[in-house]
mmCIF file of C-alpha atoms in Angstrom:
data_model
loop_
_atom_site.group_PDB
_atom_site.id
_atom_site.type_symbol
_atom_site.label_atom_id
_atom_site.label_comp_id
_atom_site.label_asym_id
_atom_site.label_seq_id
_atom_site.Cartn_x
_atom_site.Cartn_y
_atom_site.Cartn_z
ATOM 1 C CA MET A 1 -0.015 -0.002 0.006
ATOM 2 C CA SER A 2 1.123 3.501 -0.652
ATOM 3 C CA VAL A 3 0.215 6.544 1.411
ATOM 4 C CA ASP A 4 -0.757 9.995 0.167
ATOM 5 C CA ARG A 5 1.573 12.807 1.193
ATOM 6 C CA ALA A 6 4.159 10.092 1.987
ATOM 7 C CA THR A 7 2.811 9.740 5.540
ATOM 8 C CA ASP A 8 2.038 6.354 7.025
ATOM 9 C CA LEU A 9 0.122 6.783 10.263
ATOM 10 C CA VAL A 10 -1.092 3.191 10.579
ATOM 11 C CA THR A 11 0.381 0.278 8.640
ATOM 12 C CA VAL A 12 -0.661 -3.343 8.805
ATOM 13 C CA VAL A 13 1.302 -6.217 7.285
ATOM 14 C CA VAL A 14 -0.539 -9.479 6.576
ATOM 15 C CA ALA A 15 1.441 -12.579 5.554
ATOM 16 C CA HIS A 16 -0.220 -15.584 3.864
ATOM 17 C CA HIS A 17 1.498 -18.896 3.211
ATOM 18 C CA VAL A 18 -0.024 -20.000 -0.107
ATOM 19 C CA PRO A 19 0.729 -23.329 -1.775
ATOM 20 C CA HIS A 20 1.793 -22.905 -5.395
ATOM 21 C CA ASP A 21 -1.339 -24.658 -6.679
ATOM 22 C CA ASP A 22 -3.567 -22.128 -4.817
ATOM 23 C CA GLU A 23 -1.840 -18.937 -6.023
ATOM 24 C CA ALA A 24 -4.396 -18.124 -8.747
ATOM 25 C CA ALA A 25 -7.289 -18.503 -6.305
ATOM 26 C CA PHE A 26 -5.437 -16.495 -3.693
ATOM 27 C CA LEU A 27 -4.704 -13.634 -6.096
ATOM 28 C CA ALA A 28 -8.357 -13.469 -7.172
ATOM 29 C CA TRP A 29 -9.450 -13.420 -3.520
ATOM 30 C CA GLN A 30 -6.809 -10.816 -2.591
ATOM 31 C CA HIS A 31 -7.981 -8.638 -5.456
ATOM 32 C CA ARG A 32 -11.508 -8.632 -4.010
ATOM 33 C CA MET A 33 -10.064 -7.838 -0.559
ATOM 34 C CA THR A 34 -8.050 -4.935 -1.910
ATOM 35 C CA ASP A 35 -11.062 -3.497 -3.753
ATOM 36 C CA ALA A 36 -13.024 -3.575 -0.521
ATOM 37 C CA GLU A 37 -10.182 -1.930 1.397
ATOM 38 C CA ARG A 38 -10.097 0.937 -1.086
ATOM 39 C CA ARG A 39 -13.756 1.680 -0.357
ATOM 40 C CA SER A 40 -13.150 1.751 3.392
ATOM 41 C CA PRO A 41 -12.748 5.190 5.032
ATOM 42 C CA GLY A 42 -9.174 6.413 5.472
ATOM 43 C CA HIS A 43 -7.595 3.834 3.191
ATOM 44 C CA ARG A 44 -4.243 5.090 1.858
ATOM 45 C CA GLY A 45 -3.110 2.370 -0.546
ATOM 46 C CA THR A 46 -2.293 -1.319 -0.960
ATOM 47 C CA GLU A 47 0.783 -3.284 -1.980
ATOM 48 C CA LEU A 48 1.022 -7.025 -2.489
ATOM 49 C CA HIS A 49 4.476 -8.617 -2.460
ATOM 50 C CA PRO A 50 5.020 -12.142 -3.817
ATOM 51 C CA PRO A 51 7.330 -14.694 -2.203
ATOM 52 C CA VAL A 52 11.049 -14.208 -2.810
ATOM 53 C CA ALA A 53 13.159 -17.367 -2.920
ATOM 54 C CA GLY A 54 15.568 -17.489 0.024
ATOM 55 C CA VAL A 55 14.091 -14.322 1.575
ATOM 56 C CA GLN A 56 10.392 -14.844 2.324
ATOM 57 C CA ASP A 57 8.073 -17.757 1.659
ATOM 58 C CA ASP A 58 4.798 -15.862 2.096
ATOM 59 C CA TRP A 59 2.670 -13.500 0.087
ATOM 60 C CA VAL A 60 2.743 -10.213 2.012
ATOM 61 C CA ALA A 61 0.012 -7.571 1.808
ATOM 62 C CA VAL A 62 0.858 -4.117 3.208
ATOM 63 C CA THR A 63 -2.097 -1.883 4.053
ATOM 64 C CA ARG A 64 -2.083 1.678 5.352
ATOM 65 C CA PHE A 65 -4.866 3.784 6.836
ATOM 66 C CA ALA A 66 -4.981 7.442 7.858
ATOM 67 C CA SER A 67 -5.732 6.698 11.525
ATOM 68 C CA GLU A 68 -6.091 3.935 14.088
ATOM 69 C CA HIS A 69 -9.862 4.545 14.007
ATOM 70 C CA ASP A 70 -9.964 3.930 10.239
ATOM 71 C CA LEU A 71 -7.930 0.738 10.601
ATOM 72 C CA GLU A 72 -10.183 -0.633 13.337
ATOM 73 C CA THR A 73 -13.251 0.220 11.244
ATOM 74 C CA TRP A 74 -11.884 -1.885 8.441
ATOM 75 C CA LEU A 75 -10.677 -4.797 10.598
ATOM 76 C CA ASP A 76 -14.075 -5.019 12.330
ATOM 77 C CA SER A 77 -16.145 -4.481 9.182
ATOM 78 C CA PRO A 78 -18.724 -7.047 8.047
ATOM 79 C CA VAL A 79 -17.304 -6.745 4.511
ATOM 80 C CA ARG A 80 -13.862 -7.977 5.662
ATOM 81 C CA ALA A 81 -15.435 -10.750 7.756
ATOM 82 C CA ARG A 82 -17.453 -11.873 4.739
ATOM 83 C CA LEU A 83 -14.397 -11.910 2.457
ATOM 84 C CA ILE A 84 -12.358 -13.888 4.984
ATOM 85 C CA GLY A 85 -15.235 -16.340 5.231
ATOM 86 C CA GLU A 86 -15.287 -16.846 1.473
ATOM 87 C CA SER A 87 -12.155 -18.938 1.452
ATOM 88 C CA GLU A 88 -11.220 -21.331 4.230
ATOM 89 C CA ARG A 89 -7.822 -21.940 2.587
ATOM 90 C CA PHE A 90 -6.668 -18.422 3.400
ATOM 91 C CA HIS A 91 -8.049 -18.184 6.945
ATOM 92 C CA HIS A 92 -4.632 -18.651 8.524
ATOM 93 C CA PHE A 93 -2.429 -15.583 8.297
ATOM 94 C CA ARG A 94 -0.087 -13.430 10.392
ATOM 95 C CA LEU A 95 -1.111 -9.799 10.989
ATOM 96 C CA GLN A 96 1.320 -7.251 12.376
ATOM 97 C CA ARG A 97 0.917 -3.523 12.964
ATOM 98 C CA VAL A 98 3.818 -1.273 12.122
ATOM 99 C CA PRO A 99 4.274 1.873 14.261
ATOM 100 C CA ALA A 100 3.949 5.294 12.717
ATOM 101 C CA SER A 101 6.957 7.384 11.847
ATOM 102 C CA PHE A 102 8.845 8.449 15.017
ATOM 103 C CA GLY A 103 6.849 5.879 16.992
ATOM 104 C CA SER A 104 5.130 7.083 20.125
ATOM 105 C CA TRP A 105 6.595 10.598 19.831
ATOM 106 C CA PHE A 106 3.434 11.581 17.953
ATOM 107 C CA PRO A 107 0.461 9.901 19.615
ATOM 108 C CA THR A 108 -2.829 10.119 17.725
ATOM 109 C CA THR A 109 -6.331 10.391 19.101
ATOM 110 C CA GLY A 110 -7.589 7.700 16.781
ATOM 111 C CA ALA A 111 -10.290 9.957 15.426
ATOM 112 C CA PRO A 112 -10.675 10.292 11.666
ATOM 113 C CA GLY A 113 -9.118 13.401 10.219
ATOM 114 C CA PRO A 114 -6.413 14.739 7.908
ATOM 115 C CA VAL A 115 -3.029 13.045 7.987
ATOM 116 C CA THR A 116 -0.268 15.097 9.636
ATOM 117 C CA PRO A 117 2.304 15.901 6.896
ATOM 118 C CA SER A 118 5.748 14.380 7.394
ATOM 119 C CA TRP A 119 7.427 17.803 7.134
ATOM 120 C CA LYS A 120 5.590 18.872 10.289
ATOM 121 C CA THR A 121 6.653 15.809 12.262
ATOM 122 C CA ALA A 122 10.238 16.231 11.020
ATOM 123 C CA LEU A 123 10.334 19.935 11.982
ATOM 124 C CA SER A 124 8.830 19.129 15.411
ATOM 125 C CA VAL A 125 11.496 16.482 16.038
ATOM 126 C CA LEU A 126 14.155 19.034 15.066
ATOM 127 C CA VAL A 127 12.727 21.521 17.569
ATOM 128 C CA GLY A 128 13.220 19.007 20.343
ATOM 129 C CA LEU A 129 16.354 17.317 19.014
ATOM 130 C CA TYR A 130 18.669 20.275 18.403
ATOM 131 C CA PRO A 131 18.719 21.840 21.880
ATOM 132 C CA THR A 132 18.642 18.424 23.551
ATOM 133 C CA VAL A 133 21.708 17.155 21.668
ATOM 134 C CA VAL A 134 23.665 20.372 22.174
ATOM 135 C CA LEU A 135 22.973 20.484 25.924
ATOM 136 C CA LEU A 136 23.724 16.800 26.405
ATOM 137 C CA THR A 137 26.939 17.084 24.362
ATOM 138 C CA LEU A 138 28.110 20.033 26.504
ATOM 139 C CA GLY A 139 27.201 18.204 29.689
ATOM 140 C CA LEU A 140 28.932 14.993 28.667
ATOM 141 C CA SER A 141 32.056 16.873 27.577
ATOM 142 C CA ALA A 142 32.248 18.549 30.995
ATOM 143 C CA LEU A 143 31.595 15.348 32.974
ATOM 144 C CA TRP A 144 33.741 12.992 30.839
ATOM 145 C CA PRO A 145 36.275 15.093 28.923
ATOM 146 C CA ALA A 146 38.553 12.142 28.179
ATOM 147 C CA ALA A 147 35.818 9.926 26.737
ATOM 148 C CA PRO A 148 36.760 8.114 23.487
ATOM 149 C CA LEU A 149 34.613 9.168 20.563
ATOM 150 C CA TRP A 150 32.802 5.842 20.207
ATOM 151 C CA ALA A 151 31.829 5.821 23.891
ATOM 152 C CA ALA A 152 30.791 9.476 23.937
ATOM 153 C CA LEU A 153 28.554 8.934 20.892
ATOM 154 C CA LEU A 154 26.977 5.808 22.387
ATOM 155 C CA VAL A 155 26.224 7.452 25.719
ATOM 156 C CA GLY A 156 25.064 10.638 24.033
ATOM 157 C CA ASN A 157 22.695 8.814 21.650
ATOM 158 C CA VAL A 158 21.214 6.607 24.373
ATOM 159 C CA THR A 159 20.679 9.578 26.660
ATOM 160 C CA SER A 160 19.251 11.862 23.963
ATOM 161 C CA VAL A 161 16.785 9.235 22.722
ATOM 162 C CA SER A 162 15.628 8.600 26.313
ATOM 163 C CA VAL A 163 15.252 12.292 27.121
ATOM 164 C CA LEU A 164 13.420 12.942 23.836
ATOM 165 C CA THR A 165 11.052 10.022 24.303
ATOM 166 C CA TRP A 166 10.016 10.611 27.921
ATOM 167 C CA ILE A 167 10.569 14.324 28.483
ATOM 168 C CA VAL A 168 11.142 16.562 25.469
ATOM 169 C CA MET A 169 8.848 15.267 22.721
ATOM 170 C CA PRO A 170 5.713 15.046 24.948
ATOM 171 C CA LEU A 171 6.282 18.746 25.751
ATOM 172 C CA VAL A 172 6.927 19.659 22.088
ATOM 173 C CA THR A 173 3.899 17.787 20.722
ATOM 174 C CA ARG A 174 1.696 19.288 23.416
ATOM 175 C CA ALA A 175 2.927 22.821 22.663
ATOM 176 C CA LEU A 176 2.544 22.368 18.905
ATOM 177 C CA GLY A 177 -0.587 20.244 19.086
ATOM 178 C CA ARG A 178 -2.874 22.738 17.341
ATOM 179 C CA TRP A 179 -0.377 22.995 14.498
ATOM 180 C CA LEU A 180 0.251 19.252 14.154
ATOM 181 C CA GLU A 181 -3.452 18.383 14.302
ATOM 182 C CA PRO A 182 -5.559 21.494 13.667
ATOM 183 C CA ALA A 183 -9.069 21.487 15.067
ATOM 184 C CA PRO A 184 -11.907 20.982 12.541
ATOM 185 C CA GLY A 185 -12.812 24.326 11.000
ATOM 186 C CA ALA A 186 -9.497 25.995 11.968
ATOM 187 C CA PRO A 187 -7.984 28.260 9.229
ATOM 188 C CA GLN A 188 -5.456 25.757 7.833
ATOM 189 C CA PRO A 189 -3.084 28.146 5.967
ATOM 190 C CA ARG A 190 -2.892 30.529 8.919
ATOM 191 C CA THR A 191 -2.333 27.669 11.386
ATOM 192 C CA ASP A 192 0.402 26.205 9.170
ATOM 193 C CA VAL A 193 2.229 29.524 8.867
ATOM 194 C CA LEU A 194 2.040 30.361 12.557
ATOM 195 C CA GLY A 195 3.166 26.907 13.628
ATOM 196 C CA THR A 196 6.050 26.912 11.184
ATOM 197 C CA LEU A 197 7.195 30.377 12.310
ATOM 198 C CA VAL A 198 7.049 29.363 15.955
ATOM 199 C CA SER A 199 9.101 26.224 15.271
ATOM 200 C CA LEU A 200 11.727 28.090 13.233
ATOM 201 C CA GLY A 201 11.764 30.833 15.873
ATOM 202 C CA VAL A 202 12.559 28.342 18.624
ATOM 203 C CA LEU A 203 15.399 26.903 16.569
ATOM 204 C CA THR A 204 16.760 30.369 15.796
ATOM 205 C CA VAL A 205 16.695 31.457 19.438
ATOM 206 C CA ALA A 206 18.314 28.230 20.548
ATOM 207 C CA ALA A 207 21.103 28.630 17.946
ATOM 208 C CA ALA A 208 21.681 32.242 19.001
ATOM 209 C CA VAL A 209 21.923 31.294 22.671
ATOM 210 C CA PHE A 210 24.313 28.469 21.990
ATOM 211 C CA ALA A 211 26.466 30.677 19.776
ATOM 212 C CA LEU A 212 26.927 33.073 22.736
ATOM 213 C CA LEU A 213 27.597 30.331 25.277
ATOM 214 C CA ILE A 214 29.927 28.044 23.328
#
């Protein structure tokens, strides 16, 4: 499955082990399943990958939806249940959810709505990442000046990811929440401009402060 605006909020991977003699029937059934998925709210595309000798033995279907709510609507739908019931040979499969970009840094409400563009999530991460990495680098250099490069990088990366996950990014996403997920009816262009200016302003101020201190 492909996703519009290159954003995958919710991705599901379904693997089917299909005997060679059943491939034609499986492809016909999968085609009906894909057509039904496309008519389900929030569907963002479908990809079907055949087995690859020495790599994977299964047919793998990758499905993406705009939100957790849209995915659950499809998984619980009578249409999907009916299609699964049409062929007992393909009842057994493995289904795995793939986390969204940046994982739990950008929790979603699960309500249907527009997909947050990847440039917003990337800029939000930068707002939290830049000052965090600079401060941790300065602190580590002061506490462990003789650290070998490989060790300093390892400790710095582990610490920065931990701080970002449990402290910084929850604060950033809360502060920029109206920009990341505008309320229904909000003036979208104005919200986008203001949120972008605030994010760039924070980065500019942080860079200016660090330039004076370092």
